[in-house]
Structures are given as structure tokens and as C-alpha cells.
PDB file of C-alpha atoms and ligand atoms in Angstrom:
ATOM      1  CA  MET A 194      37.614 113.213 163.948  1.00 95.00           C
ATOM      2  CA  GLN A 195      34.643 110.933 164.714  1.00 97.00           C
ATOM      3  CA  ARG A 196      34.891 108.407 167.555  1.00 98.00           C
ATOM      4  CA  GLU A 197      35.471 104.800 166.375  1.00 98.00           C
ATOM      5  CA  LEU A 198      34.418 102.126 168.860  1.00 98.00           C
ATOM      6  CA  GLU A 199      36.826  99.352 169.809  1.00 97.00           C
ATOM      7  CA  PRO A 200      35.771  96.008 171.365  1.00 97.00           C
ATOM      8  CA  GLU A 201      34.507  96.702 174.875  1.00 98.00           C
ATOM      9  CA  LEU A 202      36.140  93.813 176.772  1.00 98.00           C
ATOM     10  CA  MET A 203      39.756  92.705 176.350  1.00 97.00           C
ATOM     11  CA  GLU A 204      39.356  88.943 176.196  1.00 97.00           C
ATOM     12  CA  ASP A 205      41.829  87.652 173.625  1.00 95.00           C
ATOM     13  CA  ALA A 206      44.684  85.819 175.377  1.00 96.00           C
ATOM     14  CA  ASN A 207      47.427  87.413 173.232  1.00 94.00           C
ATOM     15  CA  GLN A 208      45.966  90.862 173.748  1.00 94.00           C
ATOM     16  CA  VAL A 209      45.700  90.323 177.516  1.00 97.00           C
ATOM     17  CA  ASN A 210      49.314  89.110 177.787  1.00 96.00           C
ATOM     18  CA  ALA A 211      50.639  91.964 175.637  1.00 94.00           C
ATOM     19  CA  TYR A 212      48.718  94.518 177.717  1.00 96.00           C
ATOM     20  CA  ALA A 213      49.684  92.968 181.055  1.00 97.00           C
ATOM     21  CA  GLU A 214      53.370  92.852 180.139  1.00 95.00           C
ATOM     22  CA  ALA A 215      53.588  96.314 178.557  1.00 94.00           C
ATOM     23  CA  ASP A 216      55.549  99.104 180.198  1.00 93.00           C
ATOM     24  CA  PHE A 217      52.943 101.395 181.799  1.00 95.00           C
ATOM     25  CA  GLU A 218      55.339 102.587 184.519  1.00 96.00           C
ATOM     26  CA  LYS A 219      55.079 106.268 183.578  1.00 94.00           C
ATOM     27  CA  PRO A 220      51.290 106.712 183.208  1.00 96.00           C
ATOM     28  CA  HIS A 221      50.437 104.319 186.053  1.00 98.00           C
ATOM     29  CA  SER A 222      52.853 105.872 188.539  1.00 97.00           C
ATOM     30  CA  GLU A 223      51.603 109.314 187.519  1.00 97.00           C
ATOM     31  CA  PHE A 224      48.012 108.178 188.093  1.00 98.00           C
ATOM     32  CA  ILE A 225      48.840 106.998 191.618  1.00 98.00           C
ATOM     33  CA  GLN A 226      50.872 110.141 192.384  1.00 98.00           C
ATOM     34  CA  ARG A 227      47.995 112.364 191.310  1.00 98.00           C
ATOM     35  CA  LEU A 228      45.530 110.203 193.229  1.00 98.00           C
ATOM     36  CA  LYS A 229      47.699 110.462 196.369  1.00 98.00           C
ATOM     37  CA  ALA A 230      47.944 114.246 195.993  1.00 98.00           C
ATOM     38  CA  PHE A 231      44.185 114.443 195.548  1.00 98.00           C
ATOM     39  CA  VAL A 232      43.384 112.224 198.579  1.00 97.00           C
ATOM     40  CA  ASN A 233      46.072 114.061 200.576  1.00 96.00           C
ATOM     41  CA  GLU A 234      45.811 111.651 203.526  1.00 94.00           C
ATOM     42  CA  PRO A 235      48.656 109.090 203.762  1.00 84.00           C
ATOM     43  CA  LYS A 236      46.691 107.106 206.353  1.00 94.00           C
ATOM     44  CA  PHE A 237      43.538 107.081 204.243  1.00 96.00           C
ATOM     45  CA  ASN A 238      41.513 104.119 205.412  1.00 95.00           C
ATOM     46  CA  GLY A 239      38.486 102.859 203.575  1.00 96.00           C
ATOM     47  CA  LYS A 240      36.935 100.765 200.857  1.00 98.00           C
ATOM     48  CA  ALA A 241      38.125 101.324 197.301  1.00 98.00           C
ATOM     49  CA  LEU A 242      36.584 100.241 194.009  1.00 98.00           C
ATOM     50  CA  ASP A 243      38.709  99.923 190.858  1.00 98.00           C
ATOM     51  CA  LEU A 244      36.453  99.864 187.781  1.00 98.00           C
ATOM     52  CA  GLY A 245      37.818  97.904 184.787  1.00 98.00           C
ATOM     53  CA  CYS A 246      40.941  96.794 186.656  1.00 98.00           C
ATOM     54  CA  GLY A 247      42.410  94.729 183.791  1.00 98.00           C
ATOM     55  CA  PRO A 248      45.496  92.775 184.929  1.00 98.00           C
ATOM     56  CA  GLY A 249      45.445  94.665 188.236  1.00 98.00           C
ATOM     57  CA  ASP A 250      48.576  96.835 188.069  1.00 98.00           C
ATOM     58  CA  ILE A 251      46.735  99.972 189.206  1.00 98.00           C
ATOM     59  CA  SER A 252      44.876  98.015 191.934  1.00 98.00           C
ATOM     60  CA  ARG A 253      48.183  96.688 193.310  1.00 97.00           C
ATOM     61  CA  ARG A 254      49.830 100.119 193.158  1.00 97.00           C
ATOM     62  CA  PHE A 255      46.848 101.554 195.036  1.00 98.00           C
ATOM     63  CA  ALA A 256      47.060  98.753 197.634  1.00 97.00           C
ATOM     64  CA  LYS A 257      50.755  99.537 198.138  1.00 96.00           C
ATOM     65  CA  ALA A 258      50.158 103.293 198.425  1.00 97.00           C
ATOM     66  CA  PHE A 259      47.282 102.891 200.909  1.00 97.00           C
ATOM     67  CA  PRO A 260      48.078  99.943 203.198  1.00 96.00           C
ATOM     68  CA  LEU A 261      44.971 100.529 205.331  1.00 96.00           C
ATOM     69  CA  CYS A 262      42.500 100.247 202.439  1.00 97.00           C
ATOM     70  CA  THR A 263      40.632  97.237 201.125  1.00 98.00           C
ATOM     71  CA  ILE A 264      39.989  97.112 197.382  1.00 98.00           C
ATOM     72  CA  ASP A 265      37.330  95.555 195.169  1.00 98.00           C
ATOM     73  CA  ALA A 266      38.608  95.460 191.588  1.00 98.00           C
ATOM     74  CA  ILE A 267      36.231  94.449 188.809  1.00 98.00           C
ATOM     75  CA  ASP A 268      36.651  93.582 185.141  1.00 98.00           C
ATOM     76  CA  GLY A 269      34.347  92.000 182.564  1.00 98.00           C
ATOM     77  CA  SER A 270      37.156  89.928 181.050  1.00 98.00           C
ATOM     78  CA  LYS A 271      37.776  86.563 182.700  1.00 98.00           C
ATOM     79  CA  ALA A 272      41.268  86.422 181.147  1.00 98.00           C
ATOM     80  CA  MET A 273      42.142  89.793 182.729  1.00 98.00           C
ATOM     81  CA  ILE A 274      40.847  88.753 186.154  1.00 98.00           C
ATOM     82  CA  ASP A 275      42.744  85.434 185.995  1.00 98.00           C
ATOM     83  CA  TYR A 276      45.923  87.341 185.151  1.00 98.00           C
ATOM     84  CA  ALA A 277      45.295  89.822 187.998  1.00 97.00           C
ATOM     85  CA  VAL A 278      44.760  87.069 190.567  1.00 97.00           C
ATOM     86  CA  ASN A 279      47.899  85.182 189.479  1.00 96.00           C
ATOM     87  CA  ALA A 280      50.029  88.331 189.424  1.00 95.00           C
ATOM     88  CA  SER A 281      49.101  89.455 192.945  1.00 92.00           C
ATOM     89  CA  SER A 282      51.479  88.520 195.722  1.00 91.00           C
ATOM     90  CA  PRO A 283      50.101  86.964 198.929  1.00 90.00           C
ATOM     91  CA  GLU A 284      50.727  90.215 200.871  1.00 89.00           C
ATOM     92  CA  PHE A 285      47.720  91.747 199.064  1.00 90.00           C
ATOM     93  CA  LYS A 286      45.420  88.726 199.097  1.00 87.00           C
ATOM     94  CA  SER A 287      43.548  89.749 202.256  1.00 92.00           C
ATOM     95  CA  ARG A 288      42.786  93.295 201.015  1.00 97.00           C
ATOM     96  CA  LEU A 289      42.540  92.952 197.259  1.00 97.00           C
ATOM     97  CA  ASN A 290      39.453  91.251 195.893  1.00 97.00           C
ATOM     98  CA  PHE A 291      39.322  90.698 192.122  1.00 98.00           C
ATOM     99  CA  ILE A 292      35.807  90.280 190.739  1.00 98.00           C
ATOM    100  CA  HIS A 293      34.847  88.981 187.312  1.00 98.00           C
ATOM    101  CA  GLY A 294      31.831  91.004 186.214  1.00 98.00           C
ATOM    102  CA  LYS A 295      30.632  93.313 183.486  1.00 98.00           C
ATOM    103  CA  LEU A 296      29.404  96.791 184.339  1.00 98.00           C
ATOM    104  CA  PRO A 297      26.707  97.876 184.821  1.00 98.00           C
ATOM    105  CA  ASP A 298      24.991  94.446 185.005  1.00 97.00           C
ATOM    106  CA  THR A 299      27.063  92.973 187.839  1.00 97.00           C
ATOM    107  CA  GLU A 300      25.789  93.927 191.284  1.00 96.00           C
ATOM    108  CA  LEU A 301      28.507  94.491 193.863  1.00 98.00           C
ATOM    109  CA  SER A 302      27.866  93.318 197.408  1.00 95.00           C
ATOM    110  CA  VAL A 303      29.232  96.542 198.922  1.00 97.00           C
ATOM    111  CA  GLU A 304      26.686  99.384 198.820  1.00 97.00           C
ATOM    112  CA  ASN A 305      29.127 102.264 198.567  1.00 98.00           C
ATOM    113  CA  TYR A 306      32.840 103.001 198.598  1.00 98.00           C
ATOM    114  CA  ASP A 307      35.123 105.653 200.077  1.00 98.00           C
ATOM    115  CA  ILE A 308      37.040 105.997 196.833  1.00 98.00           C
ATOM    116  CA  ILE A 309      36.272 104.934 193.253  1.00 98.00           C
ATOM    117  CA  LEU A 310      39.096 104.829 190.740  1.00 98.00           C
ATOM    118  CA  SER A 311      39.353 103.839 187.114  1.00 98.00           C
ATOM    119  CA  ASN A 312      42.121 104.032 184.551  1.00 98.00           C
ATOM    120  CA  SER A 313      41.787 103.670 180.811  1.00 98.00           C
ATOM    121  CA  VAL A 314      38.270 102.211 180.803  1.00 98.00           C
ATOM    122  CA  LEU A 315      35.927 105.032 179.753  1.00 98.00           C
ATOM    123  CA  HIS A 316      37.003 104.811 176.104  1.00 98.00           C
ATOM    124  CA  HIS A 317      36.093 101.085 175.998  1.00 98.00           C
ATOM    125  CA  LEU A 318      32.446 101.753 176.790  1.00 98.00           C
ATOM    126  CA  PRO A 319      30.018 102.060 173.880  1.00 98.00           C
ATOM    127  CA  ASP A 320      27.870 104.220 176.170  1.00 98.00           C
ATOM    128  CA  PRO A 321      30.049 106.393 178.449  1.00 98.00           C
ATOM    129  CA  GLN A 322      27.141 106.914 180.861  1.00 98.00           C
ATOM    130  CA  ILE A 323      27.793 103.362 182.100  1.00 98.00           C
ATOM    131  CA  LEU A 324      30.870 104.630 183.932  1.00 98.00           C
ATOM    132  CA  TRP A 325      29.280 107.777 185.366  1.00 98.00           C
ATOM    133  CA  GLN A 326      26.130 105.919 186.469  1.00 98.00           C
ATOM    134  CA  VAL A 327      28.183 103.180 188.163  1.00 98.00           C
ATOM    135  CA  VAL A 328      30.227 105.871 189.916  1.00 98.00           C
ATOM    136  CA  LYS A 329      26.998 107.484 191.176  1.00 98.00           C
ATOM    137  CA  LYS A 330      25.472 104.160 192.222  1.00 98.00           C
ATOM    138  CA  TYR A 331      28.417 103.077 194.400  1.00 98.00           C
ATOM    139  CA  SER A 332      29.261 106.415 195.967  1.00 98.00           C
ATOM    140  CA  LYS A 333      27.980 108.295 199.002  1.00 98.00           C
ATOM    141  CA  PRO A 334      28.576 111.858 200.198  1.00 98.00           C
ATOM    142  CA  GLY A 335      32.345 112.213 200.578  1.00 98.00           C
ATOM    143  CA  THR A 336      33.349 109.436 198.151  1.00 98.00           C
ATOM    144  CA  ARG A 337      36.465 110.438 196.243  1.00 98.00           C
ATOM    145  CA  ILE A 338      36.367 109.882 192.485  1.00 98.00           C
ATOM    146  CA  VAL A 339      39.606 109.580 190.504  1.00 98.00           C
ATOM    147  CA  ILE A 340      39.510 108.655 186.822  1.00 98.00           C
ATOM    148  CA  MET A 341      42.132 108.817 184.090  1.00 98.00           C
ATOM    149  CA  ASP A 342      41.678 108.059 180.421  1.00 98.00           C
ATOM    150  CA  LEU A 343      42.980 108.731 176.966  1.00 98.00           C
ATOM    151  CA  LEU A 344      41.880 111.716 174.895  1.00 98.00           C
ATOM    152  CA  ARG A 345      40.937 111.376 171.254  1.00 98.00           C
ATOM    153  CA  PRO A 346      43.426 113.233 169.039  1.00 98.00           C
ATOM    154  CA  GLY A 347      42.236 115.545 166.283  1.00 98.00           C
ATOM    155  CA  SER A 348      43.195 113.287 163.386  1.00 98.00           C
ATOM    156  CA  VAL A 349      44.208 109.788 162.376  1.00 98.00           C
ATOM    157  CA  SER A 350      47.707 111.051 161.575  1.00 98.00           C
ATOM    158  CA  MET A 351      48.021 112.521 165.100  1.00 98.00           C
ATOM    159  CA  ALA A 352      46.926 109.138 166.499  1.00 98.00           C
ATOM    160  CA  ARG A 353      49.676 107.457 164.437  1.00 98.00           C
ATOM    161  CA  THR A 354      52.222 109.985 165.698  1.00 98.00           C
ATOM    162  CA  LEU A 355      51.248 109.262 169.315  1.00 98.00           C
ATOM    163  CA  VAL A 356      51.665 105.516 168.723  1.00 98.00           C
ATOM    164  CA  GLU A 357      55.153 106.188 167.314  1.00 98.00           C
ATOM    165  CA  MET A 358      56.026 108.459 170.233  1.00 97.00           C
ATOM    166  CA  TYR A 359      54.846 106.216 173.051  1.00 96.00           C
ATOM    167  CA  ALA A 360      54.526 102.607 171.868  1.00 95.00           C
ATOM    168  CA  ILE A 361      57.137 102.079 169.173  1.00 95.00           C
ATOM    169  CA  THR A 362      59.077  99.547 171.282  1.00 93.00           C
ATOM    170  CA  GLU A 363      55.928  97.585 172.221  1.00 93.00           C
ATOM    171  CA  PRO A 364      54.656  94.503 170.326  1.00 93.00           C
ATOM    172  CA  LYS A 365      52.550  95.205 167.201  1.00 96.00           C
ATOM    173  CA  ILE A 366      49.363  93.945 168.892  1.00 95.00           C
ATOM    174  CA  LEU A 367      49.791  96.561 171.624  1.00 95.00           C
ATOM    175  CA  GLN A 368      50.549  99.326 169.124  1.00 97.00           C
ATOM    176  CA  GLN A 369      47.315  98.436 167.309  1.00 97.00           C
ATOM    177  CA  ASP A 370      45.392  98.418 170.614  1.00 96.00           C
ATOM    178  CA  PHE A 371      46.772 101.831 171.544  1.00 97.00           C
ATOM    179  CA  TYR A 372      45.841 103.224 168.111  1.00 98.00           C
ATOM    180  CA  ASN A 373      42.313 101.753 168.386  1.00 98.00           C
ATOM    181  CA  SER A 374      41.984 103.170 171.909  1.00 98.00           C
ATOM    182  CA  LEU A 375      42.988 106.675 170.786  1.00 98.00           C
ATOM    183  CA  LEU A 376      40.287 106.558 168.094  1.00 98.00           C
ATOM    184  CA  ALA A 377      37.716 105.269 170.619  1.00 98.00           C
ATOM    185  CA  ALA A 378      38.555 107.862 173.276  1.00 98.00           C
ATOM    186  CA  PHE A 379      36.527 110.993 174.015  1.00 98.00           C
ATOM    187  CA  THR A 380      37.436 114.661 173.740  1.00 98.00           C
ATOM    188  CA  LEU A 381      37.538 117.001 176.742  1.00 98.00           C
ATOM    189  CA  LYS A 382      34.326 118.618 175.503  1.00 98.00           C
ATOM    190  CA  GLU A 383      32.547 115.239 175.286  1.00 98.00           C
ATOM    191  CA  ILE A 384      33.713 114.212 178.789  1.00 98.00           C
ATOM    192  CA  ASN A 385      32.513 117.514 180.257  1.00 98.00           C
ATOM    193  CA  ALA A 386      29.134 116.973 178.562  1.00 98.00           C
ATOM    194  CA  GLN A 387      28.893 113.370 179.894  1.00 98.00           C
ATOM    195  CA  ILE A 388      29.568 114.566 183.433  1.00 98.00           C
ATOM    196  CA  ALA A 389      27.012 117.352 183.143  1.00 98.00           C
ATOM    197  CA  GLN A 390      24.437 114.864 181.797  1.00 98.00           C
ATOM    198  CA  ALA A 391      25.152 112.523 184.729  1.00 98.00           C
ATOM    199  CA  GLY A 392      24.600 115.424 187.124  1.00 97.00           C
ATOM    200  CA  VAL A 393      27.894 115.033 188.971  1.00 96.00           C
ATOM    201  CA  SER A 394      30.397 117.747 189.726  1.00 95.00           C
ATOM    202  CA  LEU A 395      33.931 116.675 188.847  1.00 98.00           C
ATOM    203  CA  ALA A 396      37.036 118.548 187.707  1.00 98.00           C
ATOM    204  CA  VAL A 397      38.243 117.599 184.225  1.00 98.00           C
ATOM    205  CA  GLU A 398      41.882 118.327 183.470  1.00 98.00           C
ATOM    206  CA  LYS A 399      44.073 117.623 180.448  1.00 98.00           C
ATOM    207  CA  ILE A 400      47.351 116.382 181.960  1.00 97.00           C
ATOM    208  CA  SER A 401      49.366 115.351 178.909  1.00 97.00           C
ATOM    209  CA  ASP A 402      49.182 115.207 175.128  1.00 97.00           C
ATOM    210  CA  ARG A 403      46.992 112.079 175.478  1.00 98.00           C
ATOM    211  CA  HIS A 404      45.566 111.885 179.000  1.00 98.00           C
ATOM    212  CA  VAL A 405      42.664 113.398 180.910  1.00 98.00           C
ATOM    213  CA  PHE A 406      42.347 113.313 184.712  1.00 98.00           C
ATOM    214  CA  VAL A 407      38.911 113.579 186.324  1.00 98.00           C
ATOM    215  CA  SER A 408      38.579 114.018 190.071  1.00 98.00           C
ATOM    216  CA  GLY A 409      36.183 115.193 192.734  1.00 98.00           C
ATOM    217  CA  ILE A 410      34.369 114.455 195.963  1.00 98.00           C
ATOM    218  CA  MET A 411      30.722 113.423 195.869  1.00 98.00           C
ATOM    219  CA  PRO A 412      28.542 116.021 197.611  1.00 95.00           C
TER     220      PRO A 412
HETATM  221  C1  LIG B 123      42.681  99.327 178.763  1.00 81.54           C
HETATM  222  S1  LIG B 123      42.179  98.195 179.981  1.00 81.54           S
HETATM  223  C2  LIG B 123      42.597  99.070 181.468  1.00 81.54           C
HETATM  224  C3  LIG B 123      42.952  98.145 182.583  1.00 81.54           C
HETATM  225  C4  LIG B 123      43.428  98.810 183.886  1.00 81.54           C
HETATM  226  N1  LIG B 123      42.468  99.712 184.435  1.00 81.54           N
HETATM  227  C5  LIG B 123      44.743  99.507 183.679  1.00 81.54           C
HETATM  228  O1  LIG B 123      44.807 100.718 183.835  1.00 81.54           O
HETATM  229  O2  LIG B 123      45.736  98.821 183.368  1.00 81.54           O
HETATM  230  C6  LIG B 123      40.399  98.332 179.966  1.00 81.54           C
HETATM  231  C7  LIG B 123      39.711  97.245 180.747  1.00 81.54           C
HETATM  232  O3  LIG B 123      38.330  97.549 180.918  1.00 81.54           O
HETATM  233  C8  LIG B 123      37.586  96.353 180.844  1.00 81.54           C
HETATM  234  N2  LIG B 123      36.185  96.686 180.558  1.00 81.54           N
HETATM  235  C9  LIG B 123      35.688  97.288 179.467  1.00 81.54           C
HETATM  236  N3  LIG B 123      34.351  97.428 179.561  1.00 81.54           N
HETATM  237  C10 LIG B 123      33.992  96.909 180.759  1.00 81.54           C
HETATM  238  C11 LIG B 123      32.741  96.746 181.434  1.00 81.54           C
HETATM  239  N4  LIG B 123      31.580  97.150 180.889  1.00 81.54           N
HETATM  240  N5  LIG B 123      32.744  96.170 182.644  1.00 81.54           N
HETATM  241  C12 LIG B 123      33.903  95.743 183.209  1.00 81.54           C
HETATM  242  N6  LIG B 123      35.102  95.841 182.607  1.00 81.54           N
HETATM  243  C13 LIG B 123      35.157  96.430 181.405  1.00 81.54           C
HETATM  244  C14 LIG B 123      38.305  95.567 179.750  1.00 81.54           C
HETATM  245  O4  LIG B 123      38.011  94.188 179.781  1.00 81.54           O
HETATM  246  C15 LIG B 123      39.760  95.874 180.057  1.00 81.54           C
HETATM  247  O5  LIG B 123      40.338  94.938 180.918  1.00 81.54           O
END
């Protein structure tokens, strides 16, 4: 099945609210568990960058899991960043910095990070190299890279089945978003080719019927 692009930024207020209030407990806690296992250092202390942070659930979970880290979290949607700022409790305010900016145009003031994470953003990008080039730009030797995204199913009917399996209790707008995202996602083969083209060495692993996990340490 051919890839079908979906709108890059999530800016519609209804869409933002539906996404921010959806139940992502399972995939988001799994992302953080896998990230923790990969970092394998409970007292990990450094600067983190969350690319395409949306309403900030992953950024807050990361902040909770790594209390010694500071986090820059960026998103091109003003509505998403406003939601993220409002949803973050004061305990995180000193370490969690939400930035409104579109990648790759926005220049970050920090030159490089100790860890770069991103969940569910790659499939939004018309050109996937944006993500891999931003990762390269803001990393240094030893930077940990942890990325999770959806995988494109083999057919439209498989995409519909996945929506029924995992989003049937969610509002219609979210079901439609999930369906659009599945059609916009990449295959394992395409992600491996993107990474090879970017000249980075990262492990690409299929971790569920709809998710891919990409991880590695910059040489
Ligand atoms: C599906 S949401 C994922 C949000 C969050 N990472 C999570 O896991 O809940 C994708 C987000 O990527 C943002 N996005 C897409 N393209 C972007 C770009 N070029 N620069 C910054 N943010 C972008 C969208 O606005 C949206 O908030």
C-alpha cells in the first residue's frame, strides 16, 4: 500500500483536545519502559530533547522517570504547546521547557543533547529526513537516540482493523486521525533505508502489530 500523507502539524483545536485526552497509557508507558531499559542508568543526568512533543505526555513521563534531567520539548503546533504548558504541574516547570517551533527551521539554543527522543512524529513529516537530520544536528558522540512510531499496515482493510482493535472507544475524530496516521506511516524497510541514507547507525525493531522502536548511541 502506498503512503498517504496526513497534515504535518496538529493545529485544529478539536483534534488537539481529542489527542490530548485520549488514552495512550499503554503505548506511552511502554515507550518510557523501553527507553529506561535502553538508557539503563536510573540516575541518568543530562539534557533531553523531545521532538514533536504534542501535548507533552511523553515529556512529563520522561521528566518523572529521570528527575535529574532537564528537557527541551518542541512542537510546531501552538495549540499543542499551549496544552502542554497548561497540563504541566509546577514540579516540572524548572526542568521542562516547551518550545513552539517547526522543525527543521527553528534553531534551538542548546547545541547538543545527551538524549533525543520522539514518539509518533516521523509519520507526520512529508520528508522523513527532517527527523534524521535534526537528530544528527543536535547530537554529539554518546547521545542516546530513542524513537517510536507507527508502522504502515499492508492494506487499507488492515488499517481499519487496527482502528477497530485499538481506538474503537475513542471519539470519531481520533479514530480518523489514527487511520490517517497508519496510512501516512512508513514500513520497516523504508525506515531502514532512511537511516542508511542519513548515515546513522540505529537499531530498528518491530515491537507490536503497529509500532516500531528505533534506538542507538551516536558514535
Ligand atoms: C501524533 S503527535 C505526537 C505527540 C507526542 N510526541 C506524543 O507522543 O503524544 C505528532 C506531533 O508532531 C508535531 N509535528 C509534526 N511535524 C512537526 C515539525 N516539522 N516540527 C515540529 N512538530 C511537528 C505535530 O504538531 C504533533 O503535535
